[in-house]
PDB file of C-alpha atoms in Angstrom:
ATOM      1  CA  MET L 272     -50.994 -98.697  59.659  1.00 54.00           C
ATOM      2  CA  LYS L 273     -52.542 -97.547  56.583  1.00 50.00           C
ATOM      3  CA  ASN L 274     -55.490 -99.863  57.082  1.00 53.00           C
ATOM      4  CA  LYS L 275     -55.728 -98.947  60.959  1.00 50.00           C
ATOM      5  CA  PHE L 276     -55.812 -95.144  59.854  1.00 47.00           C
ATOM      6  CA  ILE L 277     -58.786 -96.042  57.506  1.00 48.00           C
ATOM      7  CA  MET L 278     -60.593 -97.651  60.235  1.00 50.00           C
ATOM      8  CA  THR L 279     -60.071 -94.954  62.444  1.00 50.00           C
ATOM      9  CA  LEU L 280     -61.389 -92.298  60.131  1.00 46.00           C
ATOM     10  CA  ALA L 281     -64.574 -94.140  59.105  1.00 47.00           C
ATOM     11  CA  LEU L 282     -65.214 -94.906  62.864  1.00 48.00           C
ATOM     12  CA  SER L 283     -64.662 -91.127  64.146  1.00 50.00           C
ATOM     13  CA  LEU L 284     -67.317 -90.335  61.219  1.00 45.00           C
ATOM     14  CA  ILE L 285     -70.142 -92.860  62.717  1.00 46.00           C
ATOM     15  CA  VAL L 286     -69.129 -91.317  66.123  1.00 44.00           C
ATOM     16  CA  VAL L 287     -69.831 -87.735  65.367  1.00 44.00           C
ATOM     17  CA  SER L 288     -72.952 -88.481  63.659  1.00 47.00           C
ATOM     18  CA  CYS L 289     -76.345 -88.027  64.956  1.00 51.00           C
ATOM     19  CA  THR L 290     -78.579 -89.949  67.255  1.00 53.00           C
ATOM     20  CA  THR L 291     -82.154 -89.998  67.690  1.00 53.00           C
ATOM     21  CA  THR L 292     -84.569 -90.624  70.729  1.00 54.00           C
ATOM     22  CA  ASN L 293     -87.466 -93.511  70.163  1.00 57.00           C
ATOM     23  CA  PRO L 294     -90.333 -91.346  70.643  1.00 52.00           C
ATOM     24  CA  GLU L 295     -92.031 -94.428  72.113  1.00 50.00           C
ATOM     25  CA  THR L 296     -89.271 -96.086  74.310  1.00 52.00           C
ATOM     26  CA  GLY L 297     -87.710 -92.845  75.116  1.00 56.00           C
ATOM     27  CA  LYS L 298     -84.293 -94.826  74.288  1.00 52.00           C
ATOM     28  CA  THR L 299     -81.588 -92.978  72.345  1.00 53.00           C
ATOM     29  CA  GLN L 300     -80.471 -94.740  69.055  1.00 55.00           C
ATOM     30  CA  ALA L 301     -78.525 -94.813  65.848  1.00 55.00           C
ATOM     31  CA  SER L 302     -80.292 -92.736  63.339  1.00 56.00           C
ATOM     32  CA  LYS L 303     -80.535 -93.625  59.645  1.00 52.00           C
ATOM     33  CA  THR L 304     -78.332 -91.060  58.845  1.00 53.00           C
ATOM     34  CA  THR L 305     -75.578 -92.502  61.270  1.00 54.00           C
ATOM     35  CA  ILE L 306     -75.881 -95.553  59.620  1.00 53.00           C
ATOM     36  CA  GLY L 307     -75.911 -94.226  56.470  1.00 56.00           C
ATOM     37  CA  ALA L 308     -72.892 -91.999  56.931  1.00 52.00           C
ATOM     38  CA  GLY L 309     -71.084 -95.218  58.416  1.00 55.00           C
ATOM     39  CA  ALA L 310     -71.908 -97.401  55.517  1.00 53.00           C
ATOM     40  CA  GLY L 311     -71.127 -94.632  52.960  1.00 55.00           C
ATOM     41  CA  ALA L 312     -67.801 -93.970  54.784  1.00 50.00           C
ATOM     42  CA  ALA L 313     -66.926 -97.603  54.850  1.00 50.00           C
ATOM     43  CA  ALA L 314     -68.072 -97.746  50.923  1.00 50.00           C
ATOM     44  CA  GLY L 315     -66.224 -94.470  50.155  1.00 50.00           C
ATOM     45  CA  ALA L 316     -63.078 -95.896  51.977  1.00 47.00           C
ATOM     46  CA  VAL L 317     -62.699 -99.334  49.878  1.00 48.00           C
ATOM     47  CA  LEU L 318     -63.591 -97.079  46.753  1.00 45.00           C
ATOM     48  CA  GLY L 319     -61.397 -94.614  47.106  1.00 53.00           C
ATOM     49  CA  GLN L 320     -58.524 -96.948  47.799  1.00 53.00           C
ATOM     50  CA  ILE L 321     -58.995 -98.693  44.608  1.00 52.00           C
ATOM     51  CA  ILE L 322     -59.176 -95.814  42.401  1.00 54.00           C
ATOM     52  CA  GLY L 323     -56.257 -93.910  44.034  1.00 56.00           C
ATOM     53  CA  LYS L 324     -54.330 -96.634  45.403  1.00 54.00           C
ATOM     54  CA  ASP L 325     -53.196 -94.626  48.351  1.00 56.00           C
ATOM     55  CA  THR L 326     -54.316 -92.866  51.649  1.00 59.00           C
ATOM     56  CA  LYS L 327     -55.056 -89.638  49.939  1.00 55.00           C
ATOM     57  CA  GLY L 328     -57.584 -91.442  47.558  1.00 53.00           C
ATOM     58  CA  THR L 329     -59.116 -93.146  50.514  1.00 51.00           C
ATOM     59  CA  VAL L 330     -59.634 -90.277  52.744  1.00 54.00           C
ATOM     60  CA  ILE L 331     -61.716 -88.617  49.688  1.00 55.00           C
ATOM     61  CA  GLY L 332     -63.275 -91.558  49.158  1.00 51.00           C
ATOM     62  CA  THR L 333     -64.288 -91.906  52.651  1.00 53.00           C
ATOM     63  CA  ALA L 334     -65.251 -88.270  53.432  1.00 52.00           C
ATOM     64  CA  ALA L 335     -67.437 -88.498  49.926  1.00 52.00           C
ATOM     65  CA  GLY L 336     -69.005 -91.883  50.956  1.00 50.00           C
ATOM     66  CA  ALA L 337     -70.038 -90.770  54.537  1.00 55.00           C
ATOM     67  CA  ALA L 338     -71.654 -87.524  53.090  1.00 55.00           C
ATOM     68  CA  VAL L 339     -73.805 -89.314  50.046  1.00 55.00           C
ATOM     69  CA  GLY L 340     -74.613 -91.792  52.955  1.00 59.00           C
ATOM     70  CA  ALA L 341     -75.627 -89.395  55.555  1.00 65.00           C
ATOM     71  CA  VAL L 342     -77.801 -87.531  53.014  1.00 59.00           C
ATOM     72  CA  ILE L 343     -80.011 -90.798  52.080  1.00 61.00           C
ATOM     73  CA  GLY L 344     -79.945 -91.712  55.806  1.00 69.00           C
ATOM     74  CA  ASN L 345     -81.463 -88.003  56.659  1.00 82.00           C
ATOM     75  CA  VAL L 346     -84.331 -88.657  54.110  1.00 78.00           C
ATOM     76  CA  PHE L 347     -84.852 -92.111  55.568  1.00 85.00           C
ATOM     77  CA  ASP L 348     -85.354 -90.715  59.106  1.00 91.00           C
ATOM     78  CA  LYS L 349     -87.688 -88.217  57.618  1.00 93.00           C
ATOM     79  CA  GLN L 350     -89.807 -91.334  56.214  1.00 94.00           C
ATOM     80  CA  GLU L 351     -89.798 -92.930  59.500  1.00 95.00           C
ATOM     81  CA  ALA L 352     -90.897 -90.047  61.487  1.00 96.00           C
ATOM     82  CA  LYS L 353     -93.655 -89.100  58.811  1.00 97.00           C
ATOM     83  CA  LEU L 354     -94.927 -92.986  59.168  1.00 97.00           C
ATOM     84  CA  ARG L 355     -95.148 -92.347  63.066  1.00 97.00           C
ATOM     85  CA  GLU L 356     -96.922 -89.547  62.654  1.00 97.00           C
ATOM     86  CA  ASP L 357     -99.736 -90.498  60.179  1.00 97.00           C
ATOM     87  CA  LEU L 358     -99.903 -94.245  61.492  1.00 97.00           C
ATOM     88  CA  LYS L 359    -100.782 -92.892  65.319  1.00 96.00           C
ATOM     89  CA  GLY L 360    -104.056 -94.542  66.419  1.00 95.00           C
ATOM     90  CA  THR L 361    -104.428 -96.928  63.789  1.00 96.00           C
ATOM     91  CA  GLY L 362    -103.246 -99.987  65.693  1.00 96.00           C
ATOM     92  CA  VAL L 363     -99.791-100.402  63.242  1.00 98.00           C
ATOM     93  CA  GLU L 364     -96.736-100.534  65.190  1.00 97.00           C
ATOM     94  CA  VAL L 365     -93.727 -98.483  63.644  1.00 97.00           C
ATOM     95  CA  THR L 366     -90.386 -99.890  64.697  1.00 95.00           C
ATOM     96  CA  ARG L 367     -86.666 -99.671  63.590  1.00 91.00           C
ATOM     97  CA  THR L 368     -84.700-102.993  63.066  1.00 90.00           C
ATOM     98  CA  ALA L 369     -81.481-103.657  64.022  1.00 86.00           C
ATOM     99  CA  GLU L 370     -80.384-103.567  60.120  1.00 86.00           C
ATOM    100  CA  GLY L 371     -81.960-100.267  59.990  1.00 86.00           C
ATOM    101  CA  GLU L 372     -85.302-100.973  58.531  1.00 93.00           C
ATOM    102  CA  ILE L 373     -88.434 -99.509  59.190  1.00 96.00           C
ATOM    103  CA  LYS L 374     -91.037-102.363  60.004  1.00 97.00           C
ATOM    104  CA  LEU L 375     -94.739-101.621  60.017  1.00 98.00           C
ATOM    105  CA  VAL L 376     -96.406-104.533  62.015  1.00 98.00           C
ATOM    106  CA  ALA L 377    -100.273-104.724  61.443  1.00 98.00           C
ATOM    107  CA  PRO L 378    -102.156-107.236  63.684  1.00 97.00           C
ATOM    108  CA  GLU L 379    -104.948-109.044  62.267  1.00 96.00           C
ATOM    109  CA  ASN L 380    -107.538-107.498  64.290  1.00 94.00           C
ATOM    110  CA  VAL L 381    -106.866-104.023  62.118  1.00 95.00           C
ATOM    111  CA  THR L 382    -105.836-106.170  58.572  1.00 97.00           C
ATOM    112  CA  PHE L 383    -108.241-109.420  57.958  1.00 96.00           C
ATOM    113  CA  ALA L 384    -111.076-111.233  59.225  1.00 94.00           C
ATOM    114  CA  THR L 385    -110.235-114.665  60.667  1.00 90.00           C
ATOM    115  CA  ASN L 386    -109.369-117.016  57.953  1.00 92.00           C
ATOM    116  CA  SER L 387    -109.795-114.216  55.488  1.00 96.00           C
ATOM    117  CA  SER L 388    -107.368-112.828  52.985  1.00 97.00           C
ATOM    118  CA  THR L 389    -110.063-109.639  52.031  1.00 97.00           C
ATOM    119  CA  ILE L 390    -108.500-106.682  53.496  1.00 98.00           C
ATOM    120  CA  SER L 391    -110.932-105.208  55.906  1.00 96.00           C
ATOM    121  CA  SER L 392    -112.109-101.306  55.303  1.00 93.00           C
ATOM    122  CA  ARG L 393    -110.395-100.436  58.458  1.00 91.00           C
ATOM    123  CA  PHE L 394    -107.151-101.009  57.088  1.00 96.00           C
ATOM    124  CA  THR L 395    -107.968 -99.573  53.648  1.00 97.00           C
ATOM    125  CA  ASN L 396    -107.521 -96.129  55.385  1.00 95.00           C
ATOM    126  CA  THR L 397    -104.376 -97.238  56.988  1.00 97.00           C
ATOM    127  CA  LEU L 398    -102.798 -98.557  54.101  1.00 98.00           C
ATOM    128  CA  ASP L 399    -103.797 -95.332  51.935  1.00 98.00           C
ATOM    129  CA  SER L 400    -101.468 -93.265  54.667  1.00 97.00           C
ATOM    130  CA  ILE L 401     -98.839 -95.897  54.018  1.00 98.00           C
ATOM    131  CA  ALA L 402     -98.968 -95.586  50.524  1.00 98.00           C
ATOM    132  CA  SER L 403     -99.023 -91.665  50.528  1.00 98.00           C
ATOM    133  CA  VAL L 404     -95.491 -91.659  52.622  1.00 97.00           C
ATOM    134  CA  LEU L 405     -94.023 -94.534  50.115  1.00 97.00           C
ATOM    135  CA  LYS L 406     -94.781 -92.475  47.021  1.00 97.00           C
ATOM    136  CA  GLU L 407     -93.363 -89.052  48.924  1.00 95.00           C
ATOM    137  CA  TYR L 408     -90.192 -91.301  49.308  1.00 94.00           C
ATOM    138  CA  PRO L 409     -89.586 -93.297  46.425  1.00 94.00           C
ATOM    139  CA  ASP L 410     -85.859 -94.213  47.198  1.00 91.00           C
ATOM    140  CA  SER L 411     -86.703 -97.561  48.985  1.00 93.00           C
ATOM    141  CA  ASN L 412     -87.619-101.023  48.469  1.00 96.00           C
ATOM    142  CA  ILE L 413     -91.092-102.889  50.506  1.00 98.00           C
ATOM    143  CA  THR L 414     -91.278-106.206  51.821  1.00 98.00           C
ATOM    144  CA  VAL L 415     -94.553-107.515  52.817  1.00 98.00           C
ATOM    145  CA  SER L 416     -94.748-110.847  54.841  1.00 98.00           C
ATOM    146  CA  GLY L 417     -98.023-112.400  56.006  1.00 98.00           C
ATOM    147  CA  HIS L 418     -97.545-114.292  59.129  1.00 98.00           C
ATOM    148  CA  THR L 419    -100.289-116.589  61.118  1.00 98.00           C
ATOM    149  CA  ASP L 420    -100.118-118.168  64.760  1.00 97.00           C
ATOM    150  CA  SER L 421     -99.611-122.221  64.459  1.00 96.00           C
ATOM    151  CA  THR L 422    -103.583-123.146  65.133  1.00 95.00           C
ATOM    152  CA  GLY L 423    -104.363-125.334  62.182  1.00 91.00           C
ATOM    153  CA  ASN L 424    -101.676-126.675  59.731  1.00 95.00           C
ATOM    154  CA  ASP L 425     -99.698-125.665  57.277  1.00 96.00           C
ATOM    155  CA  ALA L 426    -101.811-126.606  54.411  1.00 97.00           C
ATOM    156  CA  ILE L 427    -103.970-124.075  55.824  1.00 96.00           C
ATOM    157  CA  ASN L 428    -101.820-121.350  57.205  1.00 97.00           C
ATOM    158  CA  ASN L 429     -98.816-120.843  54.126  1.00 98.00           C
ATOM    159  CA  PRO L 430    -101.408-120.165  51.470  1.00 98.00           C
ATOM    160  CA  LEU L 431    -103.514-117.694  53.829  1.00 98.00           C
ATOM    161  CA  SER L 432    -100.202-116.075  55.107  1.00 98.00           C
ATOM    162  CA  VAL L 433     -99.196-115.727  51.210  1.00 98.00           C
ATOM    163  CA  ASN L 434    -102.558-114.584  50.151  1.00 98.00           C
ATOM    164  CA  ARG L 435    -102.465-111.956  52.975  1.00 98.00           C
ATOM    165  CA  ALA L 436     -99.207-110.709  51.939  1.00 98.00           C
ATOM    166  CA  ASN L 437    -100.311-110.381  48.304  1.00 98.00           C
ATOM    167  CA  SER L 438    -103.417-108.733  49.156  1.00 98.00           C
ATOM    168  CA  VAL L 439    -101.559-105.930  50.891  1.00 98.00           C
ATOM    169  CA  ALA L 440     -98.994-105.572  47.737  1.00 98.00           C
ATOM    170  CA  ASN L 441    -101.355-105.512  45.236  1.00 98.00           C
ATOM    171  CA  TYR L 442    -103.290-102.503  47.068  1.00 98.00           C
ATOM    172  CA  LEU L 443    -100.021-100.789  47.544  1.00 98.00           C
ATOM    173  CA  LYS L 444     -99.721-100.941  43.763  1.00 98.00           C
ATOM    174  CA  GLN L 445    -102.993 -99.967  43.192  1.00 98.00           C
ATOM    175  CA  GLU L 446    -102.082 -96.809  44.952  1.00 97.00           C
ATOM    176  CA  GLY L 447     -99.135 -96.034  42.614  1.00 97.00           C
ATOM    177  CA  ILE L 448     -96.507 -97.441  44.198  1.00 98.00           C
ATOM    178  CA  ALA L 449     -94.098 -99.134  41.685  1.00 97.00           C
ATOM    179  CA  SER L 450     -94.207-103.176  41.714  1.00 97.00           C
ATOM    180  CA  SER L 451     -90.553-103.037  41.238  1.00 97.00           C
ATOM    181  CA  ARG L 452     -90.221-101.711  44.681  1.00 98.00           C
ATOM    182  CA  ILE L 453     -92.451-104.522  46.312  1.00 98.00           C
ATOM    183  CA  THR L 454     -91.674-108.210  47.138  1.00 98.00           C
ATOM    184  CA  ALA L 455     -94.546-110.123  48.871  1.00 98.00           C
ATOM    185  CA  VAL L 456     -93.954-113.218  50.777  1.00 98.00           C
ATOM    186  CA  GLY L 457     -95.754-115.427  53.503  1.00 98.00           C
ATOM    187  CA  TYR L 458     -94.158-117.450  56.408  1.00 98.00           C
ATOM    188  CA  GLY L 459     -97.353-119.142  57.645  1.00 98.00           C
ATOM    189  CA  SER L 460     -96.349-119.995  61.130  1.00 97.00           C
ATOM    190  CA  LYS L 461     -93.073-120.262  61.027  1.00 98.00           C
ATOM    191  CA  GLN L 462     -91.714-116.780  62.214  1.00 98.00           C
ATOM    192  CA  PRO L 463     -93.716-116.224  65.556  1.00 98.00           C
ATOM    193  CA  VAL L 464     -93.300-113.030  67.906  1.00 97.00           C
ATOM    194  CA  ALA L 465     -94.770-114.553  70.854  1.00 97.00           C
ATOM    195  CA  SER L 466     -95.712-117.576  72.243  1.00 97.00           C
ATOM    196  CA  ASN L 467     -98.430-119.534  70.829  1.00 97.00           C
ATOM    197  CA  SER L 468     -99.832-121.270  73.914  1.00 97.00           C
ATOM    198  CA  THR L 469    -101.791-118.460  74.845  1.00 97.00           C
ATOM    199  CA  SER L 470    -104.461-116.533  73.303  1.00 96.00           C
ATOM    200  CA  ASP L 471    -102.576-112.938  73.580  1.00 97.00           C
ATOM    201  CA  GLY L 472     -99.484-114.796  71.809  1.00 97.00           C
ATOM    202  CA  ARG L 473    -101.536-116.345  69.134  1.00 97.00           C
ATOM    203  CA  ALA L 474    -102.991-112.747  68.258  1.00 96.00           C
ATOM    204  CA  GLN L 475     -99.594-111.268  68.082  1.00 97.00           C
ATOM    205  CA  ASN L 476     -98.413-113.969  65.983  1.00 97.00           C
ATOM    206  CA  ARG L 477    -101.235-113.358  63.345  1.00 97.00           C
ATOM    207  CA  ARG L 478    -100.021-109.973  61.531  1.00 98.00           C
ATOM    208  CA  VAL L 479     -98.871-108.492  58.543  1.00 98.00           C
ATOM    209  CA  GLU L 480     -95.309-107.025  58.511  1.00 98.00           C
ATOM    210  CA  ILE L 481     -94.363-104.141  55.938  1.00 98.00           C
ATOM    211  CA  LYS L 482     -90.535-103.463  55.685  1.00 98.00           C
ATOM    212  CA  ILE L 483     -89.092-100.573  54.158  1.00 97.00           C
ATOM    213  CA  THR L 484     -85.144-100.687  53.178  1.00 94.00           C
ATOM    214  CA  ALA L 485     -83.474 -97.741  52.068  1.00 86.00           C
ATOM    215  CA  LYS L 486     -82.121 -98.310  48.469  1.00 81.00           C
TER     216      LYS L 486
END
Protein backbone atom coordinates (compact mmCIF):
# COMPACT_ATOMS: atom_id res chain seq x y z
CA MET A 1 0.00 0.00 0.00
CA LYS A 2 2.83 2.32 0.92
CA ASN A 3 4.64 1.68 -2.36
CA LYS A 4 1.46 2.41 -4.30
CA PHE A 5 1.13 5.75 -2.50
CA ILE A 6 4.74 6.62 -3.29
CA MET A 7 4.30 5.88 -6.98
CA THR A 8 1.05 7.86 -7.12
CA LEU A 9 2.73 10.87 -5.55
CA ALA A 10 5.68 10.72 -7.92
CA LEU A 11 3.41 10.39 -10.95
CA SER A 12 1.28 13.29 -9.76
CA LEU A 13 4.34 15.51 -9.62
CA ILE A 14 5.20 14.53 -13.17
CA VAL A 15 1.69 15.19 -14.48
CA VAL A 16 1.46 18.70 -13.04
CA SER A 17 4.86 19.65 -14.46
CA CYS A 18 5.12 21.80 -17.56
CA THR A 19 5.17 20.76 -21.18
CA THR A 20 6.63 22.66 -24.09
CA THR A 21 5.81 22.96 -27.75
CA ASN A 22 8.54 22.08 -30.23
CA PRO A 23 8.95 25.22 -32.37
CA GLU A 24 9.87 23.16 -35.44
CA THR A 25 7.20 20.45 -35.34
CA GLY A 26 4.48 22.22 -33.36
CA LYS A 27 4.08 19.09 -31.24
CA THR A 28 3.67 19.25 -27.47
CA GLN A 29 6.39 17.39 -25.62
CA ALA A 30 7.56 16.93 -22.05
CA SER A 31 10.04 19.63 -21.19
CA LYS A 32 13.33 18.90 -19.48
CA THR A 33 11.76 20.52 -16.41
CA THR A 34 9.13 17.80 -16.44
CA ILE A 35 11.68 15.05 -16.91
CA GLY A 36 13.89 16.52 -14.19
CA ALA A 37 11.02 16.82 -11.75
CA GLY A 38 9.95 13.23 -12.37
CA ALA A 39 13.47 11.86 -12.04
CA GLY A 40 14.11 13.99 -8.98
CA ALA A 41 10.85 12.85 -7.40
CA ALA A 42 11.71 9.20 -7.92
CA ALA A 43 15.24 9.60 -6.58
CA GLY A 44 14.00 11.68 -3.67
CA ALA A 45 11.37 9.11 -2.81
CA VAL A 46 13.96 6.34 -2.66
CA LEU A 47 16.37 8.43 -0.60
CA GLY A 48 13.61 9.61 1.73
CA GLN A 49 12.51 6.02 2.32
CA ILE A 50 16.07 4.93 3.03
CA ILE A 51 16.75 7.76 5.46
CA GLY A 52 13.36 8.10 7.09
CA LYS A 53 12.25 4.48 6.78
CA ASP A 54 8.64 5.66 6.73
CA THR A 55 6.06 7.33 4.50
CA LYS A 56 6.78 10.78 5.93
CA GLY A 57 10.43 10.52 4.92
CA THR A 58 9.39 9.36 1.49
CA VAL A 59 7.00 12.29 1.00
CA ILE A 60 9.65 14.80 2.05
CA GLY A 61 12.25 13.14 -0.15
CA THR A 62 9.87 13.05 -3.11
CA ALA A 63 9.01 16.74 -2.84
CA ALA A 64 12.62 17.83 -2.37
CA GLY A 65 13.83 15.65 -5.23
CA ALA A 66 11.13 16.96 -7.55
CA ALA A 67 12.01 20.56 -6.71
CA VAL A 68 15.72 20.10 -7.37
CA GLY A 69 15.05 18.10 -10.55
CA ALA A 70 12.68 20.77 -11.84
CA VAL A 71 15.23 23.54 -11.31
CA ILE A 72 17.92 21.60 -13.17
CA GLY A 73 15.47 20.73 -15.94
CA ASN A 74 14.38 24.33 -16.33
CA VAL A 75 17.98 25.40 -16.87
CA PHE A 76 18.35 22.68 -19.50
CA ASP A 77 15.20 23.88 -21.29
CA LYS A 78 16.70 27.37 -21.46
CA GLN A 79 19.91 25.94 -22.90
CA GLU A 80 17.95 24.20 -25.66
CA ALA A 81 16.03 27.39 -26.48
CA LYS A 82 19.27 29.37 -26.65
CA LEU A 83 20.84 26.85 -29.03
CA ARG A 84 17.78 26.90 -31.29
CA GLU A 85 17.96 30.68 -31.45
CA ASP A 86 21.69 30.92 -32.06
CA LEU A 87 21.85 28.12 -34.65
CA LYS A 88 19.03 29.29 -36.90
CA GLY A 89 20.12 29.31 -40.52
CA THR A 90 23.39 27.45 -39.86
CA GLY A 91 22.23 24.11 -41.24
CA VAL A 92 22.61 22.49 -37.81
CA GLU A 93 19.48 20.73 -36.58
CA VAL A 94 18.55 20.97 -32.89
CA THR A 95 16.40 18.12 -31.56
CA ARG A 96 15.45 16.54 -28.23
CA THR A 97 15.98 12.81 -27.86
CA ALA A 98 13.63 10.40 -26.09
CA GLU A 99 16.18 10.34 -23.26
CA GLY A 100 15.91 14.09 -22.82
CA GLU A 101 19.28 14.94 -24.39
CA ILE A 102 19.77 17.92 -26.67
CA LYS A 103 21.13 16.66 -29.98
CA LEU A 104 22.81 18.87 -32.57
CA VAL A 105 23.14 17.30 -36.01
CA ALA A 106 25.60 18.93 -38.40
CA PRO A 107 25.66 17.52 -41.96
CA GLU A 108 28.91 17.12 -43.86
CA ASN A 109 28.14 19.99 -46.24
CA VAL A 110 28.54 22.47 -43.36
CA THR A 111 31.27 20.70 -41.40
CA PHE A 112 34.03 19.14 -43.53
CA ALA A 113 35.11 18.71 -47.11
CA THR A 114 34.72 15.21 -48.52
CA ASN A 115 37.17 12.75 -46.92
CA SER A 116 38.61 15.53 -44.75
CA SER A 117 38.68 16.03 -40.99
CA THR A 118 39.70 19.68 -41.20
CA ILE A 119 36.84 21.85 -39.97
CA SER A 120 35.48 24.19 -42.62
CA SER A 121 35.58 27.93 -41.98
CA ARG A 122 31.79 28.01 -42.22
CA PHE A 123 31.50 25.50 -39.39
CA THR A 124 33.94 27.28 -37.09
CA ASN A 125 31.50 30.17 -36.73
CA THR A 126 28.77 27.70 -35.80
CA LEU A 127 31.03 25.96 -33.29
CA ASP A 128 31.80 29.35 -31.74
CA SER A 129 28.08 29.80 -31.12
CA ILE A 130 27.74 26.31 -29.67
CA ALA A 131 30.76 26.79 -27.41
CA SER A 132 29.35 30.09 -26.15
CA VAL A 133 26.14 28.39 -25.02
CA LEU A 134 28.00 25.45 -23.51
CA LYS A 135 30.09 27.85 -21.45
CA GLU A 136 26.98 29.70 -20.34
CA TYR A 137 25.47 26.41 -19.14
CA PRO A 138 28.40 24.42 -17.71
CA ASP A 139 26.41 21.72 -15.88
CA SER A 140 26.20 19.31 -18.80
CA ASN A 141 28.25 16.63 -20.50
CA ILE A 142 28.94 16.58 -24.23
CA THR A 143 29.39 13.62 -26.57
CA VAL A 144 30.70 14.36 -30.07
CA SER A 145 30.20 11.54 -32.57
CA GLY A 146 31.33 11.25 -36.18
CA HIS A 147 29.35 9.30 -38.80
CA THR A 148 29.88 8.36 -42.45
CA ASP A 149 27.86 6.74 -45.21
CA SER A 150 28.59 3.18 -46.35
CA THR A 151 30.64 4.22 -49.37
CA GLY A 152 34.14 2.81 -49.12
CA ASN A 153 35.06 0.44 -46.30
CA ASP A 154 35.64 0.44 -42.55
CA ALA A 155 39.37 0.97 -43.01
CA ILE A 156 38.52 4.41 -44.41
CA ASN A 157 35.24 5.26 -42.71
CA ASN A 158 36.10 4.39 -39.12
CA PRO A 159 39.23 6.56 -38.75
CA LEU A 160 37.57 9.38 -40.71
CA SER A 161 34.62 9.44 -38.31
CA VAL A 162 36.95 9.34 -35.28
CA ASN A 163 39.15 12.13 -36.65
CA ARG A 164 36.14 14.33 -37.38
CA ALA A 165 34.74 13.81 -33.88
CA ASN A 166 38.13 14.61 -32.38
CA SER A 167 38.46 17.76 -34.52
CA VAL A 168 35.14 19.09 -33.22
CA ALA A 169 35.89 18.07 -29.63
CA ASN A 170 39.32 19.70 -29.74
CA TYR A 171 37.87 22.89 -31.18
CA LEU A 172 35.36 23.10 -28.33
CA LYS A 173 38.17 22.57 -25.83
CA GLN A 174 40.17 25.37 -27.44
CA GLU A 175 37.13 27.59 -27.00
CA GLY A 176 37.20 27.00 -23.25
CA ILE A 177 34.98 23.95 -22.74
CA ALA A 178 36.48 21.71 -20.04
CA SER A 179 37.91 18.51 -21.48
CA SER A 180 36.33 16.58 -18.61
CA ARG A 181 32.91 17.37 -20.09
CA ILE A 182 33.67 16.11 -23.59
CA THR A 183 33.77 12.60 -25.05
CA ALA A 184 34.57 12.00 -28.73
CA VAL A 185 33.70 8.82 -30.61
CA GLY A 186 33.53 7.69 -34.25
CA TYR A 187 30.96 5.18 -35.50
CA GLY A 188 31.89 5.03 -39.16
CA SER A 189 28.86 3.83 -41.14
CA LYS A 190 27.38 1.78 -38.29
CA GLN A 191 24.61 4.22 -37.26
CA PRO A 192 22.86 5.42 -40.43
CA VAL A 193 19.81 7.67 -40.10
CA ALA A 194 18.74 7.17 -43.73
CA SER A 195 19.14 4.69 -46.57
CA ASN A 196 22.59 4.46 -48.10
CA SER A 197 21.01 3.43 -51.41
CA THR A 198 20.29 7.05 -52.42
CA SER A 199 22.51 10.11 -52.66
CA ASP A 200 20.20 12.06 -50.35
CA GLY A 201 20.30 9.28 -47.77
CA ARG A 202 24.07 9.06 -47.89
CA ALA A 203 24.30 12.83 -47.43
CA GLN A 204 22.19 12.57 -44.28
CA ASN A 205 24.41 9.81 -42.92
CA ARG A 206 27.59 11.87 -43.34
CA ARG A 207 27.28 13.98 -40.22
CA VAL A 208 28.61 15.01 -36.84
CA GLU A 209 26.36 14.84 -33.81
CA ILE A 210 26.81 16.70 -30.54
CA LYS A 211 24.73 15.33 -27.68
CA ILE A 212 24.33 17.41 -24.55
CA THR A 213 23.25 15.64 -21.38
CA ALA A 214 22.37 17.33 -18.10
CA LYS A 215 24.57 16.27 -15.21
